[in-house]
Amino acid sequence: MDRRQFIRAGSAVSAVSALGLAGCASVGGTAGGKVVVVGGGYGGATAAKYIRMWSEGKVEVTLVEPNAAFVSCPISNLVLGGTKTMADITTPYDNLSARHGVKVVRDRVSGIDLDTRQVRLAGGGTLAYDRLVLSPGVDFMWEQLPGMNKAGAQDQVLHAWKAGPQTLALRQQLEAMPDGGVFAMSIPLAPYRCPPGPYERACQVANYFKHAKPRSKVLVLDANDDVTSKGKLFKAAWAERYKGIIDYRPKHRLTDVDVATKTLKFDFNDDIKADVLNVIPPMRSGDVVVKAGLATANKRWCEVDWLSMEHIQAKGVHVLGDCTQSAPLMPKSGHMANQHGKVAAAAVVALLSGRQPGNLPIYNNTCYSFVSESDVVHVASVHRYDAAKKTMLSVEGSGGLSAAPTEIEGRFALAWANNIWADALA
């Protein structure tokens, strides 16, 4: 299979990846049980759907999610660039209930009692569980940026790193910015959600400026030593397509923000003012797992058994997606969260039936980045469980990287998005 065939196959069959699961293939004799899933993103929605499917409807699944619909972070940078709308990246949760019998509760979790196996809801009441699946994504370490904790600061200086209202609000700030203005984006030290996402965002904003505000600039202030993903490809795109528009500066670790004067402050670099600030803050596991004491790796991330996605210190609790302590070279991505969701679903069905989870999970990941409204680059990888090291390791020689941006990969990227949204939600 050549690279192009691999991309086409990867975009079409995201539904069947992560299968070295073993447990998912033998649902006969599945016992019942109650499962609560917290978070309806790429990981949680996938887990909820597949637990119902692979248990043949015998396991009762309740999904707790505050939002009325799923909004995809992948593809959301195109909303900032003006080539997609919020409607294009939004999918309702209706099919999880209507087709798969998942009970969707629109609420937030206020606490988890690990001893009694109960989830407390902010709106009142509790949910009992036999198995708990946590996929809350990331939350932000605002304590590292004191100025962002002042009243109203986070409504004025946006992160737009959780697709939704801030995505649209940041687009509106870009539209209101005068031609000749400066858009400054700060990138935190890795790890953070979606490693290539900030660099794709720079391309999308620059592409918008190129056509609508040609005297404007994009200033990329990166805390890391260099571009963290697809570096050569992004730098080539910036030089060839956005010369004089994008100014990339590594080793700029943000320490504070003066919101009133729109000023970014750094540890070793001069202050920078801009017309529009986009501050992507340092990240950690979502609040719900931190409050439950499950962020056991540096008080930021959750450690899991990769055979089942079960937390290493909390029996019966499975943790997915961006809030996990990643295995070596494993990105925090929507595609990877989808893989986690399937591994967890297979494990939950097996464990509720008195069986052991599969012992050789294989994950794949493909991450597409739009460098213009149509041209795309990708990186792909395959990860296999290593029993001796008890972690997922990248398979040598697997995956791949684009040679250059192409329009055909843009079509594959949109096909990937539509397929994975359907995989989790249809």
Coordinates of N, CA, C and O in Angstrom, one line a residue, residues 132-134 302-312 314 316-321 324 330 336-337 339-345 347 357 361 363 392:
L132 N -17.0 3.4 35.4 CA -17.1 4.8 35.1 C -16.0 5.1 34.0 O -14.9 4.6 34.1
V133 N -16.5 5.8 32.9 CA -15.6 6.2 31.9 C -15.5 7.7 31.9 O -16.5 8.4 31.8
L134 N -14.2 8.2 32.1 CA -14.0 9.7 32.2 C -13.2 10.2 30.9 O -12.1 9.7 30.6
C302 N -3.6 11.8 33.9 CA -4.0 10.5 34.5 C -3.2 9.3 33.9 O -3.1 9.2 32.7
E303 N -2.8 8.4 34.8 CA -2.0 7.3 34.4 C -3.0 6.1 34.2 O -3.8 5.8 35.1
V304 N -2.9 5.4 33.1 CA -3.8 4.3 32.8 C -3.1 3.0 32.4 O -1.9 3.0 32.0
D305 N -3.8 1.9 32.5 CA -3.4 0.6 32.0 C -3.9 0.6 30.5 O -5.1 0.6 30.3
W306 N -2.9 0.5 29.6 CA -3.3 0.7 28.2 C -4.1 -0.5 27.6 O -4.7 -0.4 26.6
L307 N -4.1 -1.6 28.4 CA -4.9 -2.8 27.9 C -6.4 -2.5 28.1 O -7.3 -3.1 27.4
S308 N -6.8 -1.6 29.1 CA -8.2 -1.4 29.4 C -8.6 0.0 29.5 O -9.7 0.4 29.6
M309 N -7.6 0.9 29.5 CA -7.7 2.3 29.8 C -8.2 2.6 31.3 O -8.7 3.7 31.6
E310 N -8.1 1.6 32.1 CA -8.4 1.7 33.5 C -7.4 2.5 34.3 O -6.2 2.2 34.0
H311 N -7.8 3.4 35.1 CA -6.8 4.2 35.9 C -6.0 3.3 36.8 O -6.6 2.3 37.4
I312 N -4.7 3.5 36.9 CA -3.8 2.5 37.6 C -4.1 2.6 39.1 O -3.7 1.6 39.8
A314 N -7.4 3.5 40.4 CA -8.8 3.6 40.7 C -9.5 2.5 39.9 O -9.8 2.7 38.7
G316 N -12.2 0.2 38.3 CA -13.5 0.5 37.8 C -13.7 1.8 37.1 O -14.7 2.2 36.6
V317 N -12.6 2.6 37.0 CA -12.6 3.9 36.4 C -11.7 3.9 35.2 O -10.5 3.7 35.3
H318 N -12.2 4.2 34.0 CA -11.5 4.2 32.8 C -11.3 5.7 32.3 O -12.3 6.4 32.3
V319 N -10.1 6.0 31.9 CA -9.9 7.4 31.5 C -9.3 7.5 30.1 O -8.5 6.7 29.7
L320 N -9.9 8.4 29.3 CA -9.6 8.5 27.9 C -9.1 9.8 27.5 O -9.3 10.8 28.1
G321 N -8.5 9.8 26.3 CA -8.2 11.0 25.5 C -7.1 11.9 26.1 O -6.1 11.5 26.6
T324 N -5.1 11.9 29.5 CA -4.2 10.8 30.0 C -2.7 11.2 29.9 O -2.4 12.1 29.1
M330 N 2.8 9.3 21.6 CA 1.4 9.3 21.4 C 0.8 10.7 21.5 O 0.9 11.3 22.5
M336 N -6.8 9.9 18.4 CA -6.3 9.0 19.4 C -7.4 8.8 20.5 O -7.5 7.7 21.0
A337 N -8.1 9.8 20.8 CA -9.2 9.7 21.8 C -10.3 8.7 21.3 O -10.8 7.9 22.1
Q339 N -9.6 6.1 19.5 CA -9.0 4.8 19.7 C -9.1 4.4 21.1 O -9.5 3.3 21.5
H340 N -8.9 5.3 22.1 CA -9.0 5.1 23.5 C -10.4 4.6 23.8 O -10.7 3.7 24.6
G341 N -11.4 5.3 23.2 CA -12.8 5.0 23.4 C -13.2 3.6 23.1 O -13.9 2.9 23.8
K342 N -12.6 3.1 22.0 CA -12.9 1.7 21.6 C -12.2 0.7 22.4 O -12.8 -0.4 22.8
V343 N -11.0 1.0 22.8 CA -10.3 0.0 23.7 C -11.0 0.0 25.1 O -11.2 -1.1 25.6
A344 N -11.5 1.1 25.6 CA -12.2 1.1 26.8 C -13.5 0.4 26.7 O -13.9 -0.3 27.6
A345 N -14.2 0.6 25.6 CA -15.5 0.0 25.4 C -15.4 -1.5 25.4 O -16.1 -2.3 26.0
A347 N -13.0 -3.3 26.7 CA -12.6 -3.7 28.1 C -13.8 -3.7 29.0 O -14.0 -4.7 29.8
P357 N -9.8 -8.2 29.4 CA -9.7 -7.4 28.1 C -8.6 -8.0 27.2 O -7.8 -8.8 27.6
P361 N -3.7 -4.5 22.1 CA -4.3 -3.4 21.4 C -3.4 -2.7 20.4 O -2.2 -2.6 20.7
Y363 N -3.3 0.9 18.1 CA -3.9 2.1 17.8 C -3.3 2.7 16.6 O -2.1 2.5 16.3
M392 N 2.2 1.7 25.4 CA 2.1 1.7 23.9 C 3.3 2.2 23.3 O 3.8 3.3 23.7

